mmCIF file of C-alpha atoms in Angstrom:
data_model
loop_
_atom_site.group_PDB
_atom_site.id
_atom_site.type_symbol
_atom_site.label_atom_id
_atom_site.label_comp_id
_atom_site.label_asym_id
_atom_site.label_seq_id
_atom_site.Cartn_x
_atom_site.Cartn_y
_atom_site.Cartn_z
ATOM 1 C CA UNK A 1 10.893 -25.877 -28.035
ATOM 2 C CA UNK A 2 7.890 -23.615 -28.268
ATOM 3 C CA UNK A 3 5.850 -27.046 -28.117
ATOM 4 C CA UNK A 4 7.230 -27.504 -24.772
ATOM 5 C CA UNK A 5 6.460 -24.307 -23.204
ATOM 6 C CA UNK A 6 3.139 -23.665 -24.745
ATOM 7 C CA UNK A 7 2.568 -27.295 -22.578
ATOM 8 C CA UNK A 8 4.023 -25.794 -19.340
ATOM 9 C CA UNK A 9 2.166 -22.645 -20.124
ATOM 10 C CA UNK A 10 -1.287 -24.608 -19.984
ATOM 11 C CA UNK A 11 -0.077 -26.936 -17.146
ATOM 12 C CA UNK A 12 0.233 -23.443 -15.109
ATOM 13 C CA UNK A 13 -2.688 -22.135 -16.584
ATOM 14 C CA UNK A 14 -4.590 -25.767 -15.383
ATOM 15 C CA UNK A 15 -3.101 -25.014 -12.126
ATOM 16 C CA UNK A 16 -4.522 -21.734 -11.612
ATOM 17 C CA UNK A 17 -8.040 -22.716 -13.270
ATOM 18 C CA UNK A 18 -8.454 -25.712 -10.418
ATOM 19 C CA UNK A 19 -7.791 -22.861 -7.562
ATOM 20 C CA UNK A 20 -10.187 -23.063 -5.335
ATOM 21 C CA UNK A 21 -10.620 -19.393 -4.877
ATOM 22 C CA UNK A 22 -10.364 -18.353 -1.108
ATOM 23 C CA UNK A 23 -13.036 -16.224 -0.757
ATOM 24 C CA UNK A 24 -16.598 -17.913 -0.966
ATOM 25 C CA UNK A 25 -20.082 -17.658 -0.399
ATOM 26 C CA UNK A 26 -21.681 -19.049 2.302
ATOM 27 C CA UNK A 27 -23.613 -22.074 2.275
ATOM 28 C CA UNK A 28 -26.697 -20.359 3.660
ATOM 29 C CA UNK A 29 -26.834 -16.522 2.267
ATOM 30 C CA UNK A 30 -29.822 -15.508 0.093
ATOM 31 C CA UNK A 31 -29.845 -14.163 -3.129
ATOM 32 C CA UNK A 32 -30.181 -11.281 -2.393
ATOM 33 C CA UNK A 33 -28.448 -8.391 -0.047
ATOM 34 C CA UNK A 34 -29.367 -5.218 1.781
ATOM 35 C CA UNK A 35 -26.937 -2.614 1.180
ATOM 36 C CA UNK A 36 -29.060 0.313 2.762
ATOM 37 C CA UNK A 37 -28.153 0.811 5.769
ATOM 38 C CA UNK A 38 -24.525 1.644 7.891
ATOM 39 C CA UNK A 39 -21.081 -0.193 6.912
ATOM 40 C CA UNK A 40 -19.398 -1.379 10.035
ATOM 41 C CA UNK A 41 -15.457 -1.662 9.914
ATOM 42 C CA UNK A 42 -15.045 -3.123 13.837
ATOM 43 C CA UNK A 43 -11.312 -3.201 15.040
ATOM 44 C CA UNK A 44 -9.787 -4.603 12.019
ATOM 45 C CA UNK A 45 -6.729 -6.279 11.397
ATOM 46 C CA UNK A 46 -5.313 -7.198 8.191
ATOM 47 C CA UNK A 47 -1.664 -8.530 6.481
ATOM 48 C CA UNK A 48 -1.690 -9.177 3.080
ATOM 49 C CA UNK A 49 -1.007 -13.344 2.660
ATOM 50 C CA UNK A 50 1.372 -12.700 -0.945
ATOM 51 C CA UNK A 51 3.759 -10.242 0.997
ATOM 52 C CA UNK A 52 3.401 -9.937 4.290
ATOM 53 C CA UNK A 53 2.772 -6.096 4.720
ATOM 54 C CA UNK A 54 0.752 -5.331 7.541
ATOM 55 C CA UNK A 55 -2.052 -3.261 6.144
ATOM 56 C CA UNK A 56 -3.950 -2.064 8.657
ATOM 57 C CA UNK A 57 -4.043 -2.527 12.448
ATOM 58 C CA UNK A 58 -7.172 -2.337 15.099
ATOM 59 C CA UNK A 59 -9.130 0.022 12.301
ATOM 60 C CA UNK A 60 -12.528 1.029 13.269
ATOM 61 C CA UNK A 61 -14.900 3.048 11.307
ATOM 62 C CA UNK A 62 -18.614 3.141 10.722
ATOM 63 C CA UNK A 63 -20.259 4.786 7.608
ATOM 64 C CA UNK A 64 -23.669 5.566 8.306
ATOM 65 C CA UNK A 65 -26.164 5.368 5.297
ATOM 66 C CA UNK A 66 -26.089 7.942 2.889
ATOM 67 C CA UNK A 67 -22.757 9.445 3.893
ATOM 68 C CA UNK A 68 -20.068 10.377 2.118
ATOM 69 C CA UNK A 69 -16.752 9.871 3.413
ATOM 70 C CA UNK A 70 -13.050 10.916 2.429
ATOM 71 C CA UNK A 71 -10.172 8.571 3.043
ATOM 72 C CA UNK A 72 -6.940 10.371 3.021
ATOM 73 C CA UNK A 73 -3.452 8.545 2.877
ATOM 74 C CA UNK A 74 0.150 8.573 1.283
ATOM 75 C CA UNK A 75 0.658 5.704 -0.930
ATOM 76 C CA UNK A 76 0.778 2.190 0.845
ATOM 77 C CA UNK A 77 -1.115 3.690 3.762
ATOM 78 C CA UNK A 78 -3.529 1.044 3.775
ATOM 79 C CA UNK A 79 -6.053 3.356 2.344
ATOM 80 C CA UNK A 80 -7.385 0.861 -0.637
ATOM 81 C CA UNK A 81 -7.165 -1.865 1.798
ATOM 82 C CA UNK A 82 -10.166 -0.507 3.213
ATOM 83 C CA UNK A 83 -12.203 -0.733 -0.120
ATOM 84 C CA UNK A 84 -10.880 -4.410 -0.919
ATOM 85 C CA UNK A 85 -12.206 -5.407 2.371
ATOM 86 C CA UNK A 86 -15.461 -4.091 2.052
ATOM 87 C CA UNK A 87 -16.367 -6.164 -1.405
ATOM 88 C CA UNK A 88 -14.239 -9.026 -0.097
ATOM 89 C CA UNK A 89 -11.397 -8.969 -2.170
ATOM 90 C CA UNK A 90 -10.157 -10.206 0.898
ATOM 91 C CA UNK A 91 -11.055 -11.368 4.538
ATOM 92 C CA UNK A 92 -9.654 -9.201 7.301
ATOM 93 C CA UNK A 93 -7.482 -11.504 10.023
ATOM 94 C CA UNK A 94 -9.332 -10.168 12.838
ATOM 95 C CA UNK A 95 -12.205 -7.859 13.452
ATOM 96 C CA UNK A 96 -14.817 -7.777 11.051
ATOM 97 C CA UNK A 97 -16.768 -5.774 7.990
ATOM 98 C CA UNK A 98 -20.375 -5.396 8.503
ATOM 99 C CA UNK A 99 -23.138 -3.701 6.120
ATOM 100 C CA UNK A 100 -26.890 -3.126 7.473
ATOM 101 C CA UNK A 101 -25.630 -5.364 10.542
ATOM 102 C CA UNK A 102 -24.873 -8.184 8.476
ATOM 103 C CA UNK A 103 -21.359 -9.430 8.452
ATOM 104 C CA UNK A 104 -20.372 -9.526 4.722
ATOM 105 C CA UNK A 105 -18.864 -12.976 5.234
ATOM 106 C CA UNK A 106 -22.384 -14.268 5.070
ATOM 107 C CA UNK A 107 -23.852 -11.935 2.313
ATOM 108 C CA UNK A 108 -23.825 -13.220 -1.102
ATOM 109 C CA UNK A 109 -21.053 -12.499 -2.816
ATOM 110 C CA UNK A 110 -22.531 -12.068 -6.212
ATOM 111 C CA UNK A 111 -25.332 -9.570 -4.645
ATOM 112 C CA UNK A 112 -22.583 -8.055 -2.812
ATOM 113 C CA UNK A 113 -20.344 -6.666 -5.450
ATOM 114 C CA UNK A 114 -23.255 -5.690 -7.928
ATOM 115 C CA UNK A 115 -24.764 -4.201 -5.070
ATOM 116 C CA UNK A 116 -21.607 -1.848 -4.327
ATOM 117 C CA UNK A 117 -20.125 0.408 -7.303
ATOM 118 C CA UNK A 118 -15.810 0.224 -7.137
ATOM 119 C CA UNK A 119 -14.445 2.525 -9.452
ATOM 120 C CA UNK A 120 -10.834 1.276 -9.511
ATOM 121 C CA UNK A 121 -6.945 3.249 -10.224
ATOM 122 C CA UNK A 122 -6.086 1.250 -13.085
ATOM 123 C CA UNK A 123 -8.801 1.255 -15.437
ATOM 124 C CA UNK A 124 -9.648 -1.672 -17.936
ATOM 125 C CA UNK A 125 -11.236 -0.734 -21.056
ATOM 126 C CA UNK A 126 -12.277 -3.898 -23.386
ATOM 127 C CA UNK A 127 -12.248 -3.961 -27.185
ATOM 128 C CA UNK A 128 -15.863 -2.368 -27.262
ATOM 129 C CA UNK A 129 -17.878 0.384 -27.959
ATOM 130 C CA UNK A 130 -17.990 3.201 -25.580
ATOM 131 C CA UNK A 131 -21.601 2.384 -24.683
ATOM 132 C CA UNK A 132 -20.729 -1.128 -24.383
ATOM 133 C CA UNK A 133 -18.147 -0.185 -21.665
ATOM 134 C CA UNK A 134 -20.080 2.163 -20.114
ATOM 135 C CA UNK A 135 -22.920 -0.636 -19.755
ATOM 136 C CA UNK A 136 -20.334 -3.492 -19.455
ATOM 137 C CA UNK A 137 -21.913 -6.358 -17.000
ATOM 138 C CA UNK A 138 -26.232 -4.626 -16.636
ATOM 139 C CA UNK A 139 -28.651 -7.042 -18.521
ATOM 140 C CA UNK A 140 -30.328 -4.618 -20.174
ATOM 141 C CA UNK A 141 -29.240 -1.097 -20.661
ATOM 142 C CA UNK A 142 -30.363 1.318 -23.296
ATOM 143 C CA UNK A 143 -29.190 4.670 -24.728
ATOM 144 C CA UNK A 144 -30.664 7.096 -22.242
ATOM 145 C CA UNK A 145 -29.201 5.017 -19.559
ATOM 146 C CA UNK A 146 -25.792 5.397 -20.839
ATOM 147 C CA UNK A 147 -25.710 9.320 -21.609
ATOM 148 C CA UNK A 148 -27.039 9.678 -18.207
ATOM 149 C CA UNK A 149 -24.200 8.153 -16.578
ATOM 150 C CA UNK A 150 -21.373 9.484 -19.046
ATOM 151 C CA UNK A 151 -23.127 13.098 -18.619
ATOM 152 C CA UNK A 152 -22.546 12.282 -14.695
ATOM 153 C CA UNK A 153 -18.854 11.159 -15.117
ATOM 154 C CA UNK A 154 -18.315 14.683 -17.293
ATOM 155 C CA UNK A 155 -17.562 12.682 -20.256
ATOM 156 C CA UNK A 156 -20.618 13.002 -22.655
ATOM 157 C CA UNK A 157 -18.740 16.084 -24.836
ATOM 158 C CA UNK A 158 -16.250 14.547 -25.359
ATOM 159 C CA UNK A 159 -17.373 11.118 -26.321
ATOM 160 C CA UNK A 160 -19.621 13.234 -28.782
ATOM 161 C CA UNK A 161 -16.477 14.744 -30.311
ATOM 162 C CA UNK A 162 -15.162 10.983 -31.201
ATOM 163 C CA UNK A 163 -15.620 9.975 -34.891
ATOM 164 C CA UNK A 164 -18.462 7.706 -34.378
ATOM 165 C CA UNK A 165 -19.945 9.122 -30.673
ATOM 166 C CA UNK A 166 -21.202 6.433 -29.039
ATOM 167 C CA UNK A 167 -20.605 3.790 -31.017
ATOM 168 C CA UNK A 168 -16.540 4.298 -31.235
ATOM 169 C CA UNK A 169 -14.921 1.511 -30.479
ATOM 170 C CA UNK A 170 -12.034 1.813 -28.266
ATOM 171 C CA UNK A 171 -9.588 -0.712 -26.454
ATOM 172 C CA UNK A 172 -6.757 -2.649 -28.230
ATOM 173 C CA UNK A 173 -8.564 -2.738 -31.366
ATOM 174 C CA UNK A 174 -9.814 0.982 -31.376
ATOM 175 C CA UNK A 175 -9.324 4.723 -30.520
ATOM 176 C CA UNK A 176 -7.029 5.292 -27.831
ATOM 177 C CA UNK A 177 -8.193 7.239 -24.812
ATOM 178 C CA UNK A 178 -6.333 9.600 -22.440
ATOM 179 C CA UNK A 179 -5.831 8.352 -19.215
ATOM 180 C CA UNK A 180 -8.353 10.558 -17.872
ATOM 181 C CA UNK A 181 -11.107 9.468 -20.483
ATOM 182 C CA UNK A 182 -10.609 6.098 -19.229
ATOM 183 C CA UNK A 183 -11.184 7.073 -15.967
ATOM 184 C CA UNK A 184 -14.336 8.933 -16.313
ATOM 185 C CA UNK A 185 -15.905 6.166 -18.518
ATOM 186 C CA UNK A 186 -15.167 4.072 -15.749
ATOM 187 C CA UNK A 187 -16.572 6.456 -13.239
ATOM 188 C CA UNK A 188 -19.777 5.917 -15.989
ATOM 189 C CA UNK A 189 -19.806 2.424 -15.928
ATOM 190 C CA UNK A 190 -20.107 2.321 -12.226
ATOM 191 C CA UNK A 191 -23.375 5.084 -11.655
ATOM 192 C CA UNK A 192 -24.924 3.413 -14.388
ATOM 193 C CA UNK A 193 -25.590 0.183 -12.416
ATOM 194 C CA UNK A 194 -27.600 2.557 -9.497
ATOM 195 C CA UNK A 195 -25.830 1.080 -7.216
ATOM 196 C CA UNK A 196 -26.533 1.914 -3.224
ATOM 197 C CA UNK A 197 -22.776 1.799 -2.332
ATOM 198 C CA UNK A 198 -19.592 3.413 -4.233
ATOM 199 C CA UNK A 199 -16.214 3.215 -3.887
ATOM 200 C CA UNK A 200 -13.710 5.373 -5.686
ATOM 201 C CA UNK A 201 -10.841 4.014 -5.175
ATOM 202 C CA UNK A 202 -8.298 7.030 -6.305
ATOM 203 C CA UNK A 203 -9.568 7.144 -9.241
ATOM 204 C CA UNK A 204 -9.235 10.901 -10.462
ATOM 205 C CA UNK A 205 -5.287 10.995 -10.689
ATOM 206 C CA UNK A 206 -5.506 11.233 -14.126
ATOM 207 C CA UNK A 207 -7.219 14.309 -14.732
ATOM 208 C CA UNK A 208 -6.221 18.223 -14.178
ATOM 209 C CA UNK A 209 -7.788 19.739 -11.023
ATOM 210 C CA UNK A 210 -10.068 21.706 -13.436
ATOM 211 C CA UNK A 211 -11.850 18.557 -14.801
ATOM 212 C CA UNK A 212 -11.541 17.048 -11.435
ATOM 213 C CA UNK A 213 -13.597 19.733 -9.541
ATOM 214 C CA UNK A 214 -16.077 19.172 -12.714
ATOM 215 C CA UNK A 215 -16.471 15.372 -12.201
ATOM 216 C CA UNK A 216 -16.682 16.035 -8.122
ATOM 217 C CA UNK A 217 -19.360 18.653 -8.604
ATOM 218 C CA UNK A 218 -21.620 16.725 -11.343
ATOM 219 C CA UNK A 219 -20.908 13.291 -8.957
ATOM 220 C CA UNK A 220 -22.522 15.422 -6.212
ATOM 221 C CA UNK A 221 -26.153 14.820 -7.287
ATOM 222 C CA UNK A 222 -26.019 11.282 -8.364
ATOM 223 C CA UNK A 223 -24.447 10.862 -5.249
ATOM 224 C CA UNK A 224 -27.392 12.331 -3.179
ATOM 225 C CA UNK A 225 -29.045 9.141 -1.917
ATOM 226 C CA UNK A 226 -25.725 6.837 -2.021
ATOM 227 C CA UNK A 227 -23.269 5.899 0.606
ATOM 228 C CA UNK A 228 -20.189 6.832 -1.257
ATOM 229 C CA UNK A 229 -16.600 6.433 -0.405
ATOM 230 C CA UNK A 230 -13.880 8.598 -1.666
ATOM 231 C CA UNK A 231 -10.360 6.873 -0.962
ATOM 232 C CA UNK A 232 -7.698 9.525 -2.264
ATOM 233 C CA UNK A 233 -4.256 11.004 -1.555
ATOM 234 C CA UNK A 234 -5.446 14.874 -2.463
ATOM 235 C CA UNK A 235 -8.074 16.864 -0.921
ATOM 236 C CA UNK A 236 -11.492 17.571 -3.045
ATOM 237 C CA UNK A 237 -12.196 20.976 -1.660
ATOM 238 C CA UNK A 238 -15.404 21.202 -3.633
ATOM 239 C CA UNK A 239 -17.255 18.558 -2.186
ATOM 240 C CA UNK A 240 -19.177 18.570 1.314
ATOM 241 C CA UNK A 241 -17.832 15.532 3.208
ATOM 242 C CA UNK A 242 -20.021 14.096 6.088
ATOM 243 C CA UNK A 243 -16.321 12.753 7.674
ATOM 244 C CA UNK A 244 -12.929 12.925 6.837
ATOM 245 C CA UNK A 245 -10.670 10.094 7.992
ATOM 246 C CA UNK A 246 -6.763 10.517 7.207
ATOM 247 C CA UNK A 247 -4.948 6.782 7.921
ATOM 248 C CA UNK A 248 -0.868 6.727 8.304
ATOM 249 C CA UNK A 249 0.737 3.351 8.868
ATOM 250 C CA UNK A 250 -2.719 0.872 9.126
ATOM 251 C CA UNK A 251 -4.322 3.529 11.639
ATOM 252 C CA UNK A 252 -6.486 6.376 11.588
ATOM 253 C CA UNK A 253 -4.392 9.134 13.062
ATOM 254 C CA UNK A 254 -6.901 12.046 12.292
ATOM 255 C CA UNK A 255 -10.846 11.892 11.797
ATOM 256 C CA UNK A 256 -13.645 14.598 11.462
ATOM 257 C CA UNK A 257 -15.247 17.275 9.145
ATOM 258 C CA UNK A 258 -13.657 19.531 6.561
ATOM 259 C CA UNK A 259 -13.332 22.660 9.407
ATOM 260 C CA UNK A 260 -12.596 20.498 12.661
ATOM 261 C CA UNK A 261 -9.416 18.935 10.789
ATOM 262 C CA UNK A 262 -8.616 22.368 9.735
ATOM 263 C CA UNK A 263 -8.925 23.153 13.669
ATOM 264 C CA UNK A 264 -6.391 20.292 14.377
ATOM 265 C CA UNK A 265 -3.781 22.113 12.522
ATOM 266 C CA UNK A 266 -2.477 18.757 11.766
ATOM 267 C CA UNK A 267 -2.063 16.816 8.755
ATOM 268 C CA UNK A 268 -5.112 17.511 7.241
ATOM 269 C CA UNK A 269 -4.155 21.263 7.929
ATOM 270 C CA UNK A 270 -1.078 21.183 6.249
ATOM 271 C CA UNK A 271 -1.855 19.255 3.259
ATOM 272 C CA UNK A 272 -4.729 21.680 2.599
ATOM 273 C CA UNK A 273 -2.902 24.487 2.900
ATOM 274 C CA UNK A 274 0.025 23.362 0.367
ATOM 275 C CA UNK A 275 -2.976 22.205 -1.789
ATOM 276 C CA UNK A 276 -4.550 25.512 -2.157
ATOM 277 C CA UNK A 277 -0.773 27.316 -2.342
ATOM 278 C CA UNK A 278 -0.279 24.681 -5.709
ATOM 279 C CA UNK A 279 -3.782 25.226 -6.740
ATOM 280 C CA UNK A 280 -3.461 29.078 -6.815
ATOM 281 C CA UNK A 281 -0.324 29.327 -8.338
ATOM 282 C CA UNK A 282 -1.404 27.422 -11.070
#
């Protein structure tokens, strides 16, 4: 009867609700966290628990402060697996992920992930205005704040164009977006915290190369102070990276700038060379 499985429902529910979840902060952390200096990947070694997939293997890479990097991969690489370890999503098996020297396993895990912007693939858009997602979890936010960001995330024409601008509400209950909408008001709700770390975690498949060279180009200046990270199966060829690592299989297998992987004439080589073949014959 539905009775009877609207009780097992909430019995599984219960379960799940009395998880203790695995990740924790420590006892002793502070409140707060300083994100400004170097993130530290040291010889890391990680299998997902729910499936067993070796992710990545003896990984080493350090960011210094104010870089931006490019993390290249095919799907299932262990590319993301990079970003989920760095806000803790999930504890590597061996090694470990340090930011300004500080393992993150004692930072506070709170301070942590405000501290570091993740603009995530699939993109979750609550029954809300567009300002209220675009300033979805900041205390206080006001309207200057929020056409800032969306004007950074080359969204602000268009969210102009909607029926009531601003104030549209979209989600379940509301306008529906394009894929690529959602993506760049979520690329808005993450520079509008001011964050001194971000993560994109490919987050641009949704959009034509055209608008994608326009969201890489306006992202450049917000970016100017920031630590960002760029995780991504395509080449941005507009944007000046400080390294580009490529991981295959849980390793890197090529790492360096924009013209020394085109010296490799490797993978990087090859992929920007179909790239630009695609990109000119469209």
């Amino acid at each position: 009867s539905m009775v009877q499985r609207a009780a097992a429902s909430q019995k599984r529910l219960n379960e799940f609700l009395q998880t203790e979840p695995l990740i924790q902060t420590p006892e002793n952390a502070g409140e707060k966290a300083d994100l400004s200096g170097d993130i530290v990947f040291n010889d890391i070694s990680f299998t997902y628990p729910h499936t067993g997939i070796k992710a990545l293997s003896h990984f080493s890479l350090t960011i210094k402060k104010g870089e931006k990097v490019l993390i290249l991969g095919r799907t299932g690489s262990g590319k993301s697996t990079v970003a989920q370890l760095l806000l803790r999503f999930y504890d590597a098996d061996d090694g470990s992920v340090s930011i300004t020297g500080k393992d993150v396993k004692n930072i506070n895990l709170k301070a942590l992930r405000n501290g570091i912007s993740y603009v995530p693939q699939d993109v979750f858009l609550f029954s809300d205005t567009v300002a209220g997602n675009i300033s979805f979890g900041l205390e206080n936010s006001n309207e200057e704040m929020v056409i800032r960001a969306a004007k950074a995330a080359s969204i602000h024409k268009e969210i102009e164009t909607l029926q009531h601008g601003y104030d549209t509400v979209v989600g379940e209950r509301g306008v529906t977006l394009s894929g690529g909408q959602k993506q760049r008001i979520s690329i808005a709700r993450a520079l509008i915290k001011e964050p001194q770390i971000m993560v994109f975690d490919d987050c641009l498949s949704a959009v034509d190369a055209k608008t994608e060279n326009q969201i890489i180009n306006s992202l450049y200046t917000v970016l100017e102070n920031k630590t960002a990270i760029l995780i991504t199966h395509r080449i941005f060829t507009v944007f000046n990276f400080d390294q580009v690592i490529i991981i295959d299989d849980g390793k890197i297998i090529e790492q360096g700038t924009h013209h020394e992987l085109l010296a490799l004439n490797g993978y990087y080589a090859e992929l920007y060379q179909l790239q630009t073949n695609q990109e000119t014959a469209a």
